[in-house]
Coordinates of C-alpha atoms in Angstrom, one line a residue:
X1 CA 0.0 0.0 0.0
X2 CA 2.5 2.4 0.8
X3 CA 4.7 1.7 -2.3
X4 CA 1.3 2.5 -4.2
X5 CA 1.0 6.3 -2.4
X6 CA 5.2 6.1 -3.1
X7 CA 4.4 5.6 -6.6
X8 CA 1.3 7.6 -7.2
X9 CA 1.2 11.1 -5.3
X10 CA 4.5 12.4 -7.4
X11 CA 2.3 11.3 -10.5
X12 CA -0.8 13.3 -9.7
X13 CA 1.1 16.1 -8.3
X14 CA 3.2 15.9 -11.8
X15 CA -0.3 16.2 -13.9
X16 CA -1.7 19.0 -11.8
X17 CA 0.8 21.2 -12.5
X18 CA 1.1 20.7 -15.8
X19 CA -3.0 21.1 -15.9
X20 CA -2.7 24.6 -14.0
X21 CA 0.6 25.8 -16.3
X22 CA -2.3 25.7 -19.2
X23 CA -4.8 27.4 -17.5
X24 CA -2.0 30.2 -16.0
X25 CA -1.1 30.2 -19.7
X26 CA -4.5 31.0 -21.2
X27 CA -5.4 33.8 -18.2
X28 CA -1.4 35.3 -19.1
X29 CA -3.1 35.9 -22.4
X30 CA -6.4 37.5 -21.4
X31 CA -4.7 39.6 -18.9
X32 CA -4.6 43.1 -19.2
X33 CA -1.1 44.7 -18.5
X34 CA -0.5 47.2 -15.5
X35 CA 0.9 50.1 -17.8
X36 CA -2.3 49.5 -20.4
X37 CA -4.4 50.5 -17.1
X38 CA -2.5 53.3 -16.1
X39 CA -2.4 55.0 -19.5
X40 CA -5.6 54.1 -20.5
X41 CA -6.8 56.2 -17.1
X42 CA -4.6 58.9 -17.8
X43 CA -5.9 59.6 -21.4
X44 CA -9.0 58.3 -21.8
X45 CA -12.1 60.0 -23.3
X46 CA -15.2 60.2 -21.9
X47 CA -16.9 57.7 -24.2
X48 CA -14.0 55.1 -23.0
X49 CA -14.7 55.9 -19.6
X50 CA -18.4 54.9 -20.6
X51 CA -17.3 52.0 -22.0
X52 CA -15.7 50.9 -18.8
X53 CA -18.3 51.3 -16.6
X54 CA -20.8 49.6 -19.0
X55 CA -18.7 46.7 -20.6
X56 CA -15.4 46.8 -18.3
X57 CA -11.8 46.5 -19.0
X58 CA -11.5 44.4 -21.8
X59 CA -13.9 46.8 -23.7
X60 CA -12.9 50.4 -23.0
X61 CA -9.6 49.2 -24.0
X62 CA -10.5 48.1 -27.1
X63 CA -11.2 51.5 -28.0
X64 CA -8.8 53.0 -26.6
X65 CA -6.2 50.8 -28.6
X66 CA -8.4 51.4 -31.5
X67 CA -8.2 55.7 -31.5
X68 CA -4.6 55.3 -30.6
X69 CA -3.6 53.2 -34.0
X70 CA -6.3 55.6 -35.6
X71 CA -7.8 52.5 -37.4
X72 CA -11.3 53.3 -36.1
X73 CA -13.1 55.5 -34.5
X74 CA -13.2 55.1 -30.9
X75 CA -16.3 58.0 -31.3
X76 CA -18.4 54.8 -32.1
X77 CA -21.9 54.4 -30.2
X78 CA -21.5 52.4 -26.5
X79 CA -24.4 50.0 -26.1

């Protein structure tokens, strides 16, 4: 029995970290970077600031990203 729990806890321990290295991968992509934040509150418009507080982060930053490489217009309505 005990050469089992020798044998088997280093294994499960093994595949749990490998599980949680893909799922700290995948949130390291979503993530939003500290200096994003601060210059995104430091020049945002008032229609980003709208966008925050309606559709969070991940939105308001999208167009502030977008006004900053002048591809769109980050004038555009906020649902």
């Amino acid at each position: 029995m005990t050469a089992w729990f020798v044998i088997v806890v280093p294994i499960v321990i093994m595949f749990f970290a490998l599980f949680m290295e893909r799922v700290e991968a995948k949130l390291r992509h979503g993530a939003v970077q500290e200096n994003e934040v601060e210059e995104f509150l430091e020049s945002a418009r008032p229609e980003e600031v709208k966008a925050l507080y309606g559709h969070g982060i991940g939105r308001a930053l999208e167009l502030f990203r977008l006004r900053r490489r002048g591809r769109g217009s980050a004038r555009k309505r906020v649902r």
